[in-house]
Amino acid sequence: MTTYRLMMLGPPGAGKGTQAKRLAERFEIPHVSTGDMLRQARRKGTELGKKAAEYMNAGKLVPDEVVIGIVRDRLSEDDAEGGFILDGFPRTRPQAEALTEMGIELDAVVNVVVSDDEVVKRLGGRISCPNCGAVYHKEYNPPAEDDKCDACGQEGLITRDDDKPEAIRSRLSGYHEKTAPLIEYYEAQGALKNIDGESAPDEVTEAIVEELEAN
Ligand code: AP5
């Protein structure tokens, strides 16, 4: 099986997590999501989690040095040696430079392209499982049984704190200011693959795989 060092880029709600989970399964590589790692730290109430919570709940980026440290530790674990898929990192120019300083060269940067209007619709309807983290959408991808997780059976799906309208607006403006410039950065390195993220999830997955396998 071909292995990859991949990164998902795109605005909040573009479907990065949805696609990263599928690609991780397909290529048998770990899914490294900074959002998931920070939410786990927040749930456990660690010092890191408490610090991160202030930023996350307001829809702001957690300081670079905090996130860079977490990713450095995670990528030095054995299972990431043969490849990985980064979801939510890097998100700023200093984070991208730190990744290069770690000696990591990405095979591809998958840029999931969706409009701001679509982002607002997706995040406004997102619900997730507090137990296993599975992600649904009230309208586009509802669970089979109302309010119950298909994957683990947990009842009581939840809305993320940062999916409230004010936090969504703040995340979108942070994305345009700090993360969107990375599109040009990775394009200049020849690593960027633009993918239309507005079609159905299966179609998006196939478009990504096709693009990766064409190279
Ligand atoms: P993070 O968890 O990374 O949030 P995000 O980038 O804002 O991305 P989301 O998880 O909101 O969306 P997604 O693109 O994964 O979409 P999803 O697949 O869920 O980060 C959270 C916070 O942590 C940040 O705001 C920041 O505070 C902090 N943080 C994390 N990393 C950081 C870093 N590197 N530096 C600093 N701070 C950091 O899909 C969204 C919805 O759409 C779902 O309901 C889904 O079912 C639905 N959907 C998905 N695909 C489709 C489709 N094709 N069609 C229709 N619906 C779809």
Tab-separated table of C-alpha atoms and ligand atoms in Angstrom:
chain	number	residue	atom	x	y	z
A	1	MET	CA	0.000	0.000	0.000
A	2	THR	CA	1.269	3.473	-0.879
A	3	THR	CA	1.778	5.578	2.200
A	4	TYR	CA	1.411	9.311	2.436
A	5	ARG	CA	2.310	12.330	4.520
A	6	LEU	CA	-0.762	14.442	3.967
A	7	MET	CA	-2.235	17.662	5.250
A	8	MET	CA	-5.837	18.846	5.040
A	9	LEU	CA	-6.303	22.567	4.439
A	10	GLY	CA	-9.565	24.492	4.216
A	11	PRO	CA	-11.943	26.689	6.203
A	12	PRO	CA	-13.716	25.504	9.355
A	13	GLY	CA	-16.507	23.134	8.364
A	14	ALA	CA	-15.042	22.350	4.932
A	15	GLY	CA	-15.190	18.649	5.769
A	16	LYS	CA	-11.499	18.226	6.626
A	17	GLY	CA	-12.217	15.941	9.572
A	18	THR	CA	-14.823	13.933	7.656
A	19	GLN	CA	-12.389	13.338	4.796
A	20	ALA	CA	-9.302	12.852	6.976
A	21	LYS	CA	-11.009	9.984	8.862
A	22	ARG	CA	-11.858	8.255	5.582
A	23	LEU	CA	-8.372	8.721	4.130
A	24	ALA	CA	-6.729	7.531	7.337
A	25	GLU	CA	-8.742	4.312	7.124
A	26	ARG	CA	-8.135	3.852	3.429
A	27	PHE	CA	-4.368	4.387	3.559
A	28	GLU	CA	-3.937	2.922	7.066
A	29	ILE	CA	-2.201	6.005	8.432
A	30	PRO	CA	-2.927	7.888	11.698
A	31	HIS	CA	-5.336	10.824	11.663
A	32	VAL	CA	-3.602	13.639	13.538
A	33	SER	CA	-6.231	16.266	14.367
A	34	THR	CA	-5.098	19.192	16.499
A	35	GLY	CA	-8.743	20.110	17.140
A	36	ASP	CA	-9.446	16.605	18.507
A	37	MET	CA	-6.271	16.610	20.625
A	38	LEU	CA	-7.074	20.022	22.100
A	39	ARG	CA	-10.714	19.049	22.784
A	40	GLN	CA	-9.493	15.906	24.553
A	41	ALA	CA	-7.126	17.981	26.728
A	42	ARG	CA	-10.018	20.364	27.498
A	43	ARG	CA	-12.274	17.441	28.486
A	44	LYS	CA	-9.590	16.017	30.785
A	45	GLY	CA	-9.068	19.451	32.335
A	46	THR	CA	-5.263	19.371	31.952
A	47	GLU	CA	-3.293	22.641	32.201
A	48	LEU	CA	-2.961	22.619	28.429
A	49	GLY	CA	-6.673	21.949	28.039
A	50	LYS	CA	-7.621	24.839	30.348
A	51	LYS	CA	-5.353	27.221	28.458
A	52	ALA	CA	-6.642	26.079	25.060
A	53	ALA	CA	-10.316	26.265	26.116
A	54	GLU	CA	-10.248	30.058	26.447
A	55	TYR	CA	-9.226	30.430	22.819
A	56	MET	CA	-11.275	27.585	21.360
A	57	ASN	CA	-14.592	28.577	22.907
A	58	ALA	CA	-14.204	32.065	21.455
A	59	GLY	CA	-13.357	30.658	18.010
A	60	LYS	CA	-9.781	31.967	18.213
A	61	LEU	CA	-6.566	30.155	17.330
A	62	VAL	CA	-4.593	28.631	20.195
A	63	PRO	CA	-1.065	30.165	20.379
A	64	ASP	CA	1.418	28.681	17.909
A	65	GLU	CA	3.927	27.441	20.497
A	66	VAL	CA	1.259	25.355	22.262
A	67	VAL	CA	0.046	23.640	19.098
A	68	ILE	CA	3.528	23.147	17.627
A	69	GLY	CA	4.602	21.309	20.809
A	70	ILE	CA	1.605	18.964	20.660
A	71	VAL	CA	2.169	18.122	17.000
A	72	ARG	CA	5.905	17.599	17.447
A	73	ASP	CA	5.233	15.078	20.227
A	74	ARG	CA	2.514	13.293	18.251
A	75	LEU	CA	4.541	12.973	15.051
A	76	SER	CA	7.472	11.488	16.951
A	77	GLU	CA	5.329	8.485	17.942
A	78	ASP	CA	6.089	5.203	16.160
A	79	ASP	CA	2.801	4.925	14.267
A	80	ALA	CA	3.458	8.197	12.426
A	81	GLU	CA	6.764	6.991	10.999
A	82	GLY	CA	5.175	5.468	7.927
A	83	GLY	CA	2.898	8.400	7.113
A	84	PHE	CA	0.040	10.438	8.619
A	85	ILE	CA	-2.714	12.837	7.804
A	86	LEU	CA	-2.579	16.230	9.493
A	87	ASP	CA	-6.006	17.806	10.059
A	88	GLY	CA	-6.041	21.385	11.377
A	89	PHE	CA	-2.282	21.901	11.365
A	90	PRO	CA	-0.467	23.956	10.187
A	91	ARG	CA	-2.858	26.884	10.394
A	92	THR	CA	-0.430	29.798	10.406
A	93	ARG	CA	2.816	30.596	8.628
A	94	PRO	CA	4.946	30.009	11.792
A	95	GLN	CA	3.281	26.586	12.213
A	96	ALA	CA	4.082	25.687	8.583
A	97	GLU	CA	7.700	26.749	9.092
A	98	ALA	CA	7.896	24.720	12.314
A	99	LEU	CA	6.745	21.635	10.406
A	100	THR	CA	9.573	22.113	7.911
A	101	GLU	CA	12.008	22.576	10.811
A	102	MET	CA	10.847	19.205	12.168
A	103	GLY	CA	12.259	17.772	8.916
A	104	ILE	CA	8.831	16.890	7.560
A	105	GLU	CA	8.133	17.070	3.861
A	106	LEU	CA	4.502	16.678	2.851
A	107	ASP	CA	3.556	14.554	-0.167
A	108	ALA	CA	0.394	16.575	-0.697
A	109	VAL	CA	-1.650	19.378	0.812
A	110	VAL	CA	-5.340	18.731	0.149
A	111	ASN	CA	-7.133	22.063	0.010
A	112	VAL	CA	-10.886	21.487	0.455
A	113	VAL	CA	-12.627	24.411	-1.220
A	114	VAL	CA	-16.062	25.515	0.065
A	115	SER	CA	-17.754	28.918	0.224
A	116	ASP	CA	-18.343	30.874	3.446
A	117	ASP	CA	-22.129	30.397	3.022
A	118	GLU	CA	-21.686	26.621	2.934
A	119	VAL	CA	-19.437	26.776	6.019
A	120	VAL	CA	-22.166	28.556	7.985
A	121	LYS	CA	-24.781	25.954	6.930
A	122	ARG	CA	-22.528	23.039	7.790
A	123	LEU	CA	-21.340	24.261	11.174
A	124	GLY	CA	-24.819	25.456	12.135
A	125	GLY	CA	-26.142	21.874	11.713
A	126	ARG	CA	-23.179	19.855	12.956
A	127	ILE	CA	-23.696	17.476	15.866
A	128	SER	CA	-21.176	15.032	17.261
A	129	CYS	CA	-20.914	12.141	19.646
A	130	PRO	CA	-19.493	13.074	23.071
A	131	ASN	CA	-18.260	9.500	23.486
A	132	CYS	CA	-16.465	8.516	20.237
A	133	GLY	CA	-16.288	11.830	18.353
A	134	ALA	CA	-18.276	10.670	15.287
A	135	VAL	CA	-19.562	13.692	13.356
A	136	TYR	CA	-23.052	14.142	11.852
A	137	HIS	CA	-25.123	16.908	10.310
A	138	LYS	CA	-28.772	17.416	11.257
A	139	GLU	CA	-29.770	17.716	7.603
A	140	TYR	CA	-26.930	16.473	5.339
A	141	ASN	CA	-25.781	13.453	7.327
A	142	PRO	CA	-28.179	12.621	10.184
A	143	PRO	CA	-27.685	9.539	12.376
A	144	ALA	CA	-29.966	6.569	11.553
A	145	GLU	CA	-31.799	6.954	14.885
A	146	ASP	CA	-32.592	10.433	16.167
A	147	ASP	CA	-29.997	11.703	18.689
A	148	LYS	CA	-28.136	8.359	18.846
A	149	CYS	CA	-24.623	7.706	17.559
A	150	ASP	CA	-24.500	5.128	14.721
A	151	ALA	CA	-20.914	4.234	15.570
A	152	CYS	CA	-21.087	3.556	19.333
A	153	GLY	CA	-24.761	3.799	20.336
A	154	GLN	CA	-24.264	6.768	22.691
A	155	GLU	CA	-27.431	8.812	23.188
A	156	GLY	CA	-27.410	12.615	23.326
A	157	LEU	CA	-25.420	14.044	20.427
A	158	ILE	CA	-23.979	17.488	21.143
A	159	THR	CA	-23.281	20.801	19.424
A	160	ARG	CA	-19.693	22.044	19.783
A	161	ASP	CA	-19.287	25.251	21.823
A	162	ASP	CA	-17.484	26.863	18.904
A	163	ASP	CA	-20.338	26.087	16.480
A	164	LYS	CA	-22.405	28.947	17.934
A	165	PRO	CA	-22.960	31.800	15.421
A	166	GLU	CA	-20.547	34.278	17.036
A	167	ALA	CA	-17.720	31.758	17.270
A	168	ILE	CA	-18.332	30.615	13.665
A	169	ARG	CA	-17.893	34.214	12.484
A	170	SER	CA	-14.684	34.572	14.473
A	171	ARG	CA	-13.293	31.262	13.135
A	172	LEU	CA	-14.059	32.240	9.556
A	173	SER	CA	-12.359	35.603	9.865
A	174	GLY	CA	-9.348	33.952	11.569
A	175	TYR	CA	-9.211	31.479	8.701
A	176	HIS	CA	-9.158	34.197	6.039
A	177	GLU	CA	-6.564	36.245	7.881
A	178	LYS	CA	-4.132	33.586	9.106
A	179	THR	CA	-4.712	30.259	7.354
A	180	ALA	CA	-5.792	31.077	3.790
A	181	PRO	CA	-2.320	32.573	3.024
A	182	LEU	CA	-0.973	29.014	3.360
A	183	ILE	CA	-2.701	28.168	0.068
A	184	GLU	CA	-0.169	30.313	-1.765
A	185	TYR	CA	2.677	29.069	0.446
A	186	TYR	CA	2.037	25.411	-0.447
A	187	GLU	CA	1.186	26.185	-4.056
A	188	ALA	CA	4.664	27.696	-4.424
A	189	GLN	CA	6.099	24.414	-3.082
A	190	GLY	CA	4.144	22.408	-5.693
A	191	ALA	CA	2.306	20.394	-3.007
A	192	LEU	CA	-1.203	21.859	-3.292
A	193	LYS	CA	-4.206	19.830	-4.571
A	194	ASN	CA	-7.408	21.855	-4.813
A	195	ILE	CA	-10.532	19.758	-4.290
A	196	ASP	CA	-14.148	20.892	-4.676
A	197	GLY	CA	-15.590	20.244	-1.210
A	198	GLU	CA	-19.185	21.131	-2.060
A	199	SER	CA	-20.152	17.779	-3.534
A	200	ALA	CA	-21.305	14.778	-1.481
A	201	PRO	CA	-18.762	13.291	0.981
A	202	ASP	CA	-18.190	10.099	-1.120
A	203	GLU	CA	-17.526	12.168	-4.219
A	204	VAL	CA	-15.097	14.390	-2.340
A	205	THR	CA	-13.194	11.307	-1.087
A	206	GLU	CA	-12.952	9.853	-4.588
A	207	ALA	CA	-11.734	13.169	-6.014
A	208	ILE	CA	-8.967	13.319	-3.383
A	209	VAL	CA	-7.885	9.704	-3.937
A	210	GLU	CA	-7.865	10.195	-7.710
A	211	GLU	CA	-5.731	13.297	-7.348
A	212	LEU	CA	-3.269	11.543	-5.011
A	213	GLU	CA	-2.997	8.454	-7.184
A	214	ALA	CA	-2.431	10.518	-10.320
A	215	ASN	CA	0.927	11.589	-8.909
B	1	AP5	P1	-10.752	22.120	14.486
B	1	AP5	O1	-11.441	21.030	15.191
B	1	AP5	O2	-9.581	21.805	13.609
B	1	AP5	O3	-11.860	22.957	13.725
B	1	AP5	P2	-11.948	23.542	12.257
B	1	AP5	O4	-10.739	23.635	11.409
B	1	AP5	O5	-12.652	24.801	12.495
B	1	AP5	O6	-12.624	22.455	11.502
B	1	AP5	P3	-13.941	21.783	11.890
B	1	AP5	O7	-13.665	20.587	12.755
B	1	AP5	O8	-14.915	22.771	12.432
B	1	AP5	O9	-14.492	21.382	10.469
B	1	AP5	P4	-14.026	20.311	9.420
B	1	AP5	O10	-13.435	20.991	8.236
B	1	AP5	O11	-13.225	19.219	10.059
B	1	AP5	O12	-15.454	19.794	8.977
B	1	AP5	P5	-16.279	18.478	9.405
B	1	AP5	O13	-15.695	17.295	8.719
B	1	AP5	O14	-16.483	18.407	10.874
B	1	AP5	O15	-10.238	23.219	15.515
B	1	AP5	C1	-11.060	23.701	16.558
B	1	AP5	C2	-10.341	24.796	17.315
B	1	AP5	O16	-9.131	24.278	17.905
B	1	AP5	C3	-9.870	25.998	16.491
B	1	AP5	O17	-10.882	26.946	16.290
B	1	AP5	C4	-8.714	26.518	17.367
B	1	AP5	O18	-9.206	27.226	18.473
B	1	AP5	C5	-8.081	25.236	17.857
B	1	AP5	N1	-7.012	24.747	16.956
B	1	AP5	C6	-7.002	23.554	16.283
B	1	AP5	N2	-5.880	23.452	15.540
B	1	AP5	C7	-5.165	24.588	15.744
B	1	AP5	C8	-3.927	25.073	15.245
B	1	AP5	N3	-3.192	24.362	14.367
B	1	AP5	N4	-3.504	26.296	15.653
B	1	AP5	C9	-4.214	27.029	16.538
B	1	AP5	N5	-5.403	26.623	17.051
B	1	AP5	C10	-5.878	25.411	16.657
B	1	AP5	O19	-17.666	18.828	8.682
B	1	AP5	C11	-18.478	19.918	9.145
B	1	AP5	C12	-19.964	19.542	9.011
B	1	AP5	O20	-20.290	19.401	7.612
B	1	AP5	C13	-20.347	18.201	9.657
B	1	AP5	O21	-21.627	18.318	10.190
B	1	AP5	C14	-20.315	17.184	8.485
B	1	AP5	O22	-21.204	16.101	8.694
B	1	AP5	C15	-20.761	18.074	7.316
B	1	AP5	N6	-20.119	17.707	6.056
B	1	AP5	C16	-18.824	17.325	5.856
B	1	AP5	N7	-18.596	17.104	4.535
B	1	AP5	C17	-19.772	17.376	3.903
B	1	AP5	C18	-20.173	17.355	2.526
B	1	AP5	N8	-19.318	17.010	1.537
B	1	AP5	N9	-21.446	17.694	2.227
B	1	AP5	C19	-22.335	18.052	3.206
B	1	AP5	N10	-22.003	18.089	4.534
B	1	AP5	C20	-20.735	17.757	4.870
